[in-house]
Coordinates of C-alpha atoms in Angstrom, one line a residue:
M129 CA 95.4 107.1 144.9
A130 CA 92.3 105.0 145.4
T131 CA 91.8 104.8 141.6
Q132 CA 95.4 104.4 140.6
Y133 CA 95.2 100.7 140.2
G134 CA 92.0 100.9 138.3
E135 CA 93.7 102.8 135.5
Y136 CA 95.9 100.4 133.6
G137 CA 96.4 100.0 129.9
Q138 CA 93.8 98.9 127.4
Y139 CA 95.3 96.7 124.8
G140 CA 97.2 93.4 124.9
Q141 CA 100.4 92.3 123.3
P142 CA 102.1 88.9 123.4
D143 CA 104.1 88.4 126.6
R144 CA 107.1 86.2 127.0
F145 CA 104.8 83.1 127.2
G146 CA 103.0 84.0 123.9
Q147 CA 99.7 85.0 125.6
Y148 CA 97.6 87.9 124.4
G149 CA 95.3 90.3 126.2
S150 CA 91.7 90.2 125.1
H151 CA 90.6 93.8 125.7
D152 CA 89.1 95.4 122.6
P153 CA 89.6 99.2 122.7
Y154 CA 86.9 99.8 120.2
G155 CA 84.1 98.2 122.3
P156 CA 81.4 95.9 121.0
E157 CA 80.9 95.1 117.3
Y158 CA 79.5 97.9 115.2
G159 CA 75.7 97.7 115.2
D160 CA 75.4 96.0 118.5
R161 CA 72.7 97.6 120.7
E162 CA 74.6 96.7 123.8
G163 CA 77.4 98.9 122.6
G164 CA 75.0 101.9 122.4
R165 CA 74.8 101.9 118.6
R166 CA 71.9 101.3 116.2
R167 CA 71.7 98.0 114.4
H168 CA 71.6 98.4 110.7
L169 CA 69.3 96.3 108.4
L170 CA 71.8 96.3 105.5
P171 CA 75.3 94.8 105.8
A172 CA 78.2 97.2 105.7
G173 CA 79.1 96.5 102.1
L174 CA 75.6 97.4 100.7
R175 CA 75.3 100.7 102.7
E176 CA 78.9 101.8 102.0
P177 CA 77.9 104.0 99.0
L178 CA 75.6 106.0 101.2
T179 CA 77.9 106.5 104.2
A180 CA 79.2 109.9 105.1
R181 CA 82.8 108.6 104.9
H182 CA 82.4 107.7 101.3
W183 CA 81.0 111.1 100.4
R184 CA 83.7 112.9 102.3
E185 CA 86.4 110.9 100.4
L186 CA 84.6 111.5 97.1
V187 CA 84.5 115.3 97.8
Y188 CA 88.2 115.2 98.7
V189 CA 89.0 113.6 95.3
L190 CA 86.8 116.1 93.4
L191 CA 88.4 119.1 95.2
G192 CA 91.8 117.7 94.5
L193 CA 91.8 118.6 90.8
P194 CA 91.1 122.4 91.1
I195 CA 93.3 122.7 94.1
G196 CA 96.0 120.7 92.3
I197 CA 95.8 123.0 89.3
L198 CA 96.2 126.0 91.6
L199 CA 99.1 124.6 93.6
F200 CA 100.9 123.3 90.5
T201 CA 100.5 126.5 88.5
F202 CA 101.6 128.7 91.4
T203 CA 104.6 126.5 92.4
I204 CA 106.0 126.1 88.9
T205 CA 105.5 129.8 88.2
M206 CA 107.3 130.9 91.3
L207 CA 110.1 128.4 91.0
S208 CA 110.7 129.2 87.3
L209 CA 110.5 132.9 87.9
G210 CA 112.8 132.7 90.9
A211 CA 115.3 130.5 89.1
G212 CA 115.3 132.8 86.0
L213 CA 115.9 135.8 88.2
L214 CA 118.8 134.3 90.2
V215 CA 121.2 136.1 87.9
T216 CA 119.9 139.2 89.7
F217 CA 119.2 139.7 93.4
L218 CA 115.4 139.4 92.8
G219 CA 115.6 135.7 92.3
I220 CA 116.2 134.9 96.0
P221 CA 113.2 136.8 97.5
V222 CA 110.9 135.4 94.7
L223 CA 112.0 131.8 95.5
A224 CA 111.7 132.5 99.3
A225 CA 108.2 134.0 98.8
G226 CA 107.1 131.1 96.7
L227 CA 108.3 128.5 99.1
A228 CA 106.8 130.4 102.1
A229 CA 103.5 130.5 100.3
G230 CA 103.8 126.8 99.7
R231 CA 104.1 126.2 103.4
G232 CA 100.8 128.0 103.8
F233 CA 99.2 125.9 101.1
G234 CA 100.5 122.8 102.9
A235 CA 98.7 123.9 106.1
L236 CA 95.5 124.2 104.1
E237 CA 96.0 120.7 102.6
R238 CA 96.6 119.2 106.0
A239 CA 93.4 120.8 107.2
R240 CA 91.5 119.5 104.1
A241 CA 92.9 116.0 104.8
R242 CA 92.0 116.3 108.4
G243 CA 88.4 117.4 107.7
L244 CA 87.5 115.0 104.9
L245 CA 89.8 112.0 105.4
G246 CA 90.2 112.1 109.2
L247 CA 94.0 112.1 108.7
E248 CA 95.8 113.7 111.6
V249 CA 99.2 115.0 110.4
A250 CA 101.4 117.0 112.7
D251 CA 102.6 120.4 111.6
P252 CA 106.2 120.3 110.3
E253 CA 109.0 121.9 112.3
P254 CA 108.8 125.7 112.2
L255 CA 111.3 128.0 110.6
R256 CA 114.2 129.0 112.9
P257 CA 116.0 132.0 111.3
R258 CA 119.5 132.5 112.6
G259 CA 119.2 136.2 113.3
R260 CA 116.8 138.9 112.5
G261 CA 115.8 140.6 109.4
A262 CA 114.6 139.7 105.9
M263 CA 117.9 138.0 104.8
A264 CA 117.9 135.7 107.8
W265 CA 114.3 134.8 107.1
M266 CA 114.9 134.1 103.4
A267 CA 117.9 132.0 104.2
A268 CA 115.8 129.9 106.7
V269 CA 113.1 129.4 104.1
L270 CA 115.6 128.3 101.4
K271 CA 117.5 125.9 103.7
S272 CA 114.3 124.3 105.1
G273 CA 113.7 120.9 103.8
T274 CA 110.0 121.3 104.7
S275 CA 109.7 124.1 102.2
W276 CA 111.1 122.1 99.4
R277 CA 108.9 119.1 100.3
Q278 CA 105.8 121.3 100.2
A279 CA 106.9 122.3 96.7
L280 CA 107.4 118.7 95.7
Y281 CA 104.0 117.9 96.9
A282 CA 102.4 120.5 94.6
V283 CA 104.3 119.1 91.6
V284 CA 103.5 115.4 92.4
Q285 CA 99.9 115.9 93.5
F286 CA 98.7 117.5 90.3
P287 CA 99.1 114.5 87.9
W288 CA 97.7 112.2 90.6
A289 CA 94.7 114.6 91.1
V290 CA 94.0 114.5 87.4
F291 CA 94.1 110.6 87.4
S292 CA 92.1 110.2 90.6
F293 CA 89.5 112.8 89.5
A294 CA 89.0 111.0 86.1
V295 CA 88.7 107.6 87.7
A296 CA 86.4 108.6 90.5
V297 CA 84.0 110.6 88.3
T298 CA 83.9 108.0 85.6
V299 CA 83.2 105.1 88.0
W300 CA 80.8 107.0 90.1
S301 CA 78.8 108.4 87.2
F302 CA 78.6 105.1 85.3
G303 CA 77.6 103.2 88.4
W304 CA 74.7 105.5 89.4
T305 CA 73.6 106.0 85.8
M306 CA 73.3 102.3 85.1
L307 CA 71.8 101.6 88.5
T308 CA 69.0 104.2 88.0
Y309 CA 68.5 103.2 84.3
P310 CA 65.0 101.6 85.0
L311 CA 63.9 105.1 86.2
W312 CA 64.9 107.1 83.1
F313 CA 65.1 104.7 80.2
W314 CA 61.7 105.9 79.0
V315 CA 63.1 109.3 77.9
F316 CA 64.4 107.7 74.7
P317 CA 61.1 106.8 73.1
M318 CA 59.7 110.1 74.3
Y319 CA 62.5 112.4 73.2
G320 CA 64.5 110.3 70.7
G321 CA 62.0 108.0 69.2
Q322 CA 64.2 105.0 70.2
G323 CA 63.5 102.0 72.4
G324 CA 66.3 102.7 74.9
L325 CA 70.0 103.4 75.3
Q326 CA 71.9 102.3 72.2
L327 CA 74.9 100.0 72.8
Y328 CA 75.9 99.3 69.3
G329 CA 74.8 100.4 65.8
D330 CA 75.9 100.2 62.2
E331 CA 74.2 100.1 58.8
L332 CA 72.7 96.7 59.3
H333 CA 72.5 96.1 63.0
S334 CA 71.6 98.1 66.2
V335 CA 71.4 97.0 69.8
Y336 CA 69.2 98.9 72.3
L337 CA 68.7 98.3 76.0
D338 CA 64.9 98.4 75.6
N339 CA 63.4 95.1 77.1
P340 CA 62.9 94.2 80.7
F341 CA 65.7 91.6 80.8
E342 CA 68.3 94.1 79.4
I343 CA 67.1 96.8 81.7
T344 CA 67.4 94.6 84.7
V345 CA 70.9 93.4 83.8
T346 CA 72.0 97.0 83.3
A347 CA 70.7 97.9 86.7
L348 CA 72.5 95.0 88.3
V349 CA 75.8 95.8 86.6
G350 CA 75.3 99.4 87.8
L351 CA 74.7 98.1 91.3
L352 CA 78.0 96.2 91.3
I353 CA 79.9 99.2 90.0
T354 CA 78.2 101.4 92.6
L355 CA 79.1 99.0 95.4
A356 CA 82.7 98.9 94.2
T357 CA 83.0 102.7 93.9
P358 CA 83.6 103.4 97.6
W359 CA 86.5 101.0 97.7
I360 CA 88.0 102.4 94.5
V361 CA 87.7 105.9 95.8
R362 CA 89.2 104.8 99.1
A363 CA 92.1 103.2 97.3
L364 CA 92.7 106.6 95.5
T365 CA 92.6 108.5 98.7
T366 CA 95.1 106.1 100.2
V367 CA 97.7 107.5 97.9
D368 CA 96.6 111.0 98.9
R369 CA 97.1 110.0 102.5
L370 CA 100.6 108.9 101.8
L371 CA 101.4 112.1 99.9
V372 CA 100.1 114.3 102.7
H373 CA 101.7 112.3 105.4
G374 CA 105.1 111.9 103.7
L375 CA 105.5 115.4 102.2
L376 CA 103.4 117.8 104.3
G377 CA 104.1 116.4 107.7
P378 CA 107.2 116.7 109.8
S379 CA 110.3 114.8 108.6
S380 CA 111.5 111.8 110.6
L381 CA 114.4 113.9 112.0
G382 CA 112.2 116.8 112.9
A383 CA 109.7 114.4 114.5
R384 CA 112.5 112.8 116.5
V385 CA 113.7 116.2 117.7
V386 CA 110.2 117.1 118.8
E387 CA 109.9 113.8 120.6
L388 CA 113.2 114.2 122.3
E389 CA 112.3 117.7 123.4
S390 CA 109.0 116.4 124.8
D391 CA 110.8 113.6 126.6
R392 CA 113.3 116.0 128.0
G393 CA 110.4 118.0 129.4
V394 CA 109.0 114.9 131.0
V395 CA 112.4 114.0 132.6
V396 CA 112.8 117.5 133.9
D397 CA 109.3 117.5 135.4
T398 CA 109.8 114.1 136.9
A399 CA 113.1 115.1 138.5
S400 CA 111.6 118.3 139.8
A401 CA 108.6 116.3 141.3
D402 CA 111.0 113.8 142.9
L403 CA 113.1 116.6 144.4
R404 CA 110.0 118.2 145.9
R405 CA 108.9 114.8 147.3
I406 CA 112.2 114.2 148.9
E407 CA 112.3 117.7 150.3
R408 CA 108.8 117.3 151.7
D409 CA 109.5 113.9 153.2
L410 CA 112.7 115.3 154.9
H411 CA 110.9 118.4 156.2
D412 CA 107.8 116.6 157.4
G413 CA 109.4 113.4 158.6
A414 CA 113.1 113.0 159.6
Q415 CA 113.8 116.7 160.0
A416 CA 110.8 117.2 162.3
R417 CA 111.7 114.2 164.4
L418 CA 115.3 115.4 164.7
V419 CA 114.2 118.8 165.8
A420 CA 111.9 117.3 168.4
L421 CA 114.7 115.0 169.4
A422 CA 117.1 117.9 170.0
M423 CA 114.4 119.6 172.2
D424 CA 113.8 116.5 174.2
L425 CA 117.5 116.0 174.8
G426 CA 117.8 119.6 175.9
L427 CA 115.0 119.2 178.4
A428 CA 116.5 115.9 179.6
K429 CA 119.9 117.6 180.1
E430 CA 118.2 120.3 182.3
K431 CA 116.4 117.7 184.3
L432 CA 119.4 115.4 184.7
R433 CA 120.4 116.9 188.1
E434 CA 116.9 117.7 189.4
D435 CA 115.0 114.5 188.4
P436 CA 117.3 111.8 187.1
R437 CA 114.4 109.4 186.6
A438 CA 112.4 111.8 184.5
A439 CA 115.6 112.6 182.5
A440 CA 116.2 108.9 181.9
R441 CA 112.6 108.4 180.7
M442 CA 113.0 111.4 178.3
V443 CA 116.3 110.0 177.0
D444 CA 114.6 106.6 176.5
E445 CA 111.8 108.3 174.5
A446 CA 114.5 110.2 172.5
H447 CA 116.2 106.9 171.7
G448 CA 112.9 105.7 170.2
E449 CA 112.6 108.8 168.2
V450 CA 116.1 108.2 166.8
K451 CA 115.2 104.7 165.7
T452 CA 112.1 106.0 164.0
A453 CA 114.0 108.8 162.3
L454 CA 116.6 106.3 161.1
Q455 CA 113.9 104.1 159.6
E456 CA 112.4 107.0 157.8
L457 CA 115.8 108.0 156.4
R458 CA 116.3 104.4 155.3
D459 CA 113.0 104.4 153.5
L460 CA 113.8 107.7 151.9
A461 CA 117.2 106.5 150.7
R462 CA 115.5 103.4 149.4
G463 CA 113.1 105.6 147.4
I464 CA 116.1 107.5 145.9
H465 CA 118.3 104.6 145.0
P466 CA 118.5 101.5 147.3
A467 CA 122.0 100.3 148.2
V468 CA 121.0 96.7 147.5
L469 CA 120.3 97.6 143.8
T470 CA 123.8 99.1 143.4
D471 CA 125.5 96.2 145.3
R472 CA 123.6 93.1 144.2
G473 CA 121.5 94.1 141.1
L474 CA 117.9 93.7 140.1
D475 CA 117.3 90.2 141.5
A476 CA 118.1 91.0 145.1
A477 CA 116.5 94.5 144.9
L478 CA 113.3 93.2 143.5
S479 CA 113.2 90.4 146.0
A480 CA 113.4 93.0 148.7
V481 CA 110.6 95.0 147.3
A482 CA 108.5 91.8 146.8
S483 CA 109.0 90.9 150.5
R484 CA 107.3 94.2 151.5
C485 CA 104.3 93.5 149.3
T486 CA 101.0 92.6 151.1
V487 CA 100.5 89.5 148.8
P488 CA 102.9 86.7 148.0
V489 CA 105.0 87.6 145.0
R490 CA 107.2 85.3 142.9
V491 CA 110.2 87.0 141.5
E492 CA 112.2 85.6 138.5
V493 CA 115.1 87.5 137.0
D494 CA 116.7 85.9 134.0
L495 CA 119.6 88.2 133.1
V496 CA 123.1 87.1 132.2
E497 CA 124.6 90.5 132.7
R498 CA 123.4 93.7 134.4
P499 CA 122.0 96.6 132.4
A500 CA 123.3 100.2 132.6
P501 CA 122.7 101.7 136.1
A502 CA 120.1 104.3 134.7
I503 CA 118.1 101.5 133.0
E504 CA 118.4 99.3 136.0
G505 CA 117.1 102.1 138.3
I506 CA 114.1 102.8 136.1
A507 CA 113.3 99.0 136.0
Y508 CA 113.5 98.9 139.8
F509 CA 111.2 101.8 140.3
T510 CA 108.7 100.6 137.7
V511 CA 108.3 97.2 139.4
S512 CA 108.3 98.9 142.8
E513 CA 105.4 101.2 141.9
L514 CA 103.4 98.4 140.3
L515 CA 103.8 96.2 143.4
Q516 CA 102.6 99.2 145.5
N517 CA 99.5 99.4 143.3
I518 CA 98.9 95.7 143.8
S519 CA 99.2 96.1 147.6
K520 CA 96.9 99.0 147.8
H521 CA 94.2 98.5 145.1
S522 CA 94.2 95.1 143.4
G523 CA 92.5 92.8 145.9
A524 CA 94.9 90.1 144.6
R525 CA 95.9 86.9 146.3
S526 CA 99.2 86.4 144.5
A527 CA 101.4 88.1 142.0
S528 CA 104.5 87.5 140.0
V529 CA 107.4 89.5 138.6
D530 CA 109.4 88.3 135.6
V531 CA 112.5 90.1 134.2
W532 CA 114.3 89.0 131.1
R533 CA 116.2 90.3 128.1
A534 CA 114.8 90.0 124.5
E535 CA 117.5 91.1 122.0
D536 CA 118.1 94.8 122.7
R537 CA 115.2 95.3 125.1
L538 CA 114.9 94.7 128.8
M539 CA 111.4 93.2 129.5
L540 CA 109.5 93.5 132.7
Q541 CA 106.2 91.8 133.4
V542 CA 104.1 92.1 136.6
V543 CA 101.0 89.8 136.8
D544 CA 98.4 89.6 139.6
D545 CA 95.1 87.8 140.0
G546 CA 93.2 90.8 141.3
V547 CA 90.0 92.5 140.3
G548 CA 91.4 94.0 137.0
G549 CA 89.6 96.8 135.1
A550 CA 92.8 98.9 135.1
D551 CA 93.5 101.7 132.5
A552 CA 96.7 103.7 132.0
S553 CA 95.2 106.0 129.5
G554 CA 93.7 108.4 132.0
G555 CA 95.6 111.6 132.4
G556 CA 97.0 112.3 135.8
S557 CA 96.9 108.7 137.0
G558 CA 99.9 107.0 138.5
L559 CA 100.2 104.6 135.7
A560 CA 100.0 107.4 133.1
G561 CA 102.9 109.0 134.8
L562 CA 104.8 105.7 134.8
A563 CA 104.1 105.3 131.1
G564 CA 105.5 108.9 130.6
R565 CA 108.7 108.0 132.5
L566 CA 109.2 105.0 130.3
D567 CA 108.5 106.9 127.1
A568 CA 111.2 109.4 128.1
V569 CA 113.8 106.7 127.6
D570 CA 112.1 105.1 124.6
G571 CA 110.4 102.6 126.7
I572 CA 106.8 101.2 126.4
L573 CA 104.2 100.3 129.0
V574 CA 101.5 97.8 127.9
V575 CA 98.7 96.8 130.2
D576 CA 96.1 94.1 129.8
S577 CA 93.5 94.3 132.5
P578 CA 90.0 93.0 131.7
A579 CA 87.3 93.4 134.3
G580 CA 87.5 90.6 136.8
G581 CA 91.2 90.2 136.2
P582 CA 93.9 89.1 135.9
T583 CA 96.0 92.1 135.3
R584 CA 99.2 91.8 133.2
V585 CA 101.5 94.8 132.9
T586 CA 104.5 94.5 130.5
A587 CA 107.2 97.2 130.3
E588 CA 109.9 97.4 127.7
L589 CA 113.1 99.4 128.2
P590 CA 116.1 99.8 125.8
W591 CA 119.0 97.5 126.8
R592 CA 122.3 99.2 127.4
G593 CA 125.1 97.2 129.0
E594 CA 126.5 98.1 132.3
G595 CA 129.7 99.6 130.8
V596 CA 127.8 101.9 128.4

């Protein structure tokens, strides 16, 4: 827990007062020696044609044409053959086989985009046959929207691959040919008996690039084309990115189902951990004290006739144990769901939490109506955990809590003037778990905590009215 406060989020978003965080997740500017990177002599625009990224994108475009021919030919052949054989039973397995193979080609295309373009696209939802056997599998393939989107990709990608291949090869070859013209223009008088590359010629006139001025202009034009080539290729691959992401990735519905399944897992794990915590607190705390209390009262009962004073002293000690057990039960109940939250809402509940913080906390709740109990409970426990972090790890002198509604979102903001340097991205940290809880209900946790402070934590929760 000693590092929990030092692991807040790492990017800023505007808060309710229009302020932004200043933390840059990408570190110092590229080329800065303080950032651990080598300073380049040439600006980024001049060295772009020689970068590994440009060559990977160029290779992607060049590979797109032969791969597109293969995918287009295979897909059209299988779909046409399957459609033509639908009058017989053979059409269904042919169509299913073609669509299934298309899913495999889609996996290869995602891998190609990942390796050459750095594009991370999640795998689409898997097939879920309703039953066993070949018929169930073929039915699942034919009903899957993913299968048909893979086939559509093969059809759409081919003409685009032809266009992008032609543009990329033309621009790249012209640029480098003209840029290097001063190195090879001499081949014309040696092998062709001419003074240089011919631009124009008829019966009366001819124009050759054969003097120093024309050679220099040609090289400069080639330099401009070469410098523009990476951006042209990048624009071409942008369309490829859209095609791969839109047609080979999971559908919006499928992605939402996966997200909900993941959120359900987080909720189940969180509930299980809370139950274990409650059980452990009861076993180690109140339950142990009540067992000791029963034993003390039993001993006091036996000594009541023999030594009334000792019995009275034991009863007095048991009375203290009862008070301690009651306090532990109150704290445990407050950790489950405080009564003040149910009776009086977030304003009173958060004020009670703030009063137990080790630093002065200003609480401002600006809500016309109460949110749904589930959202209200999550908001309470979010602020409670953040204030515990401030008490234990921040070194702050003051803090503030603001709660308000922005359209269909419940906004929470906790600010302190502590040491800062917090990060919620670390796996296993308390704030990472808090972010997971919020994400399970479509919430967001944003933390801005530069070294030296201050720390600003903003949480968003979906707004649902109390009657929903």
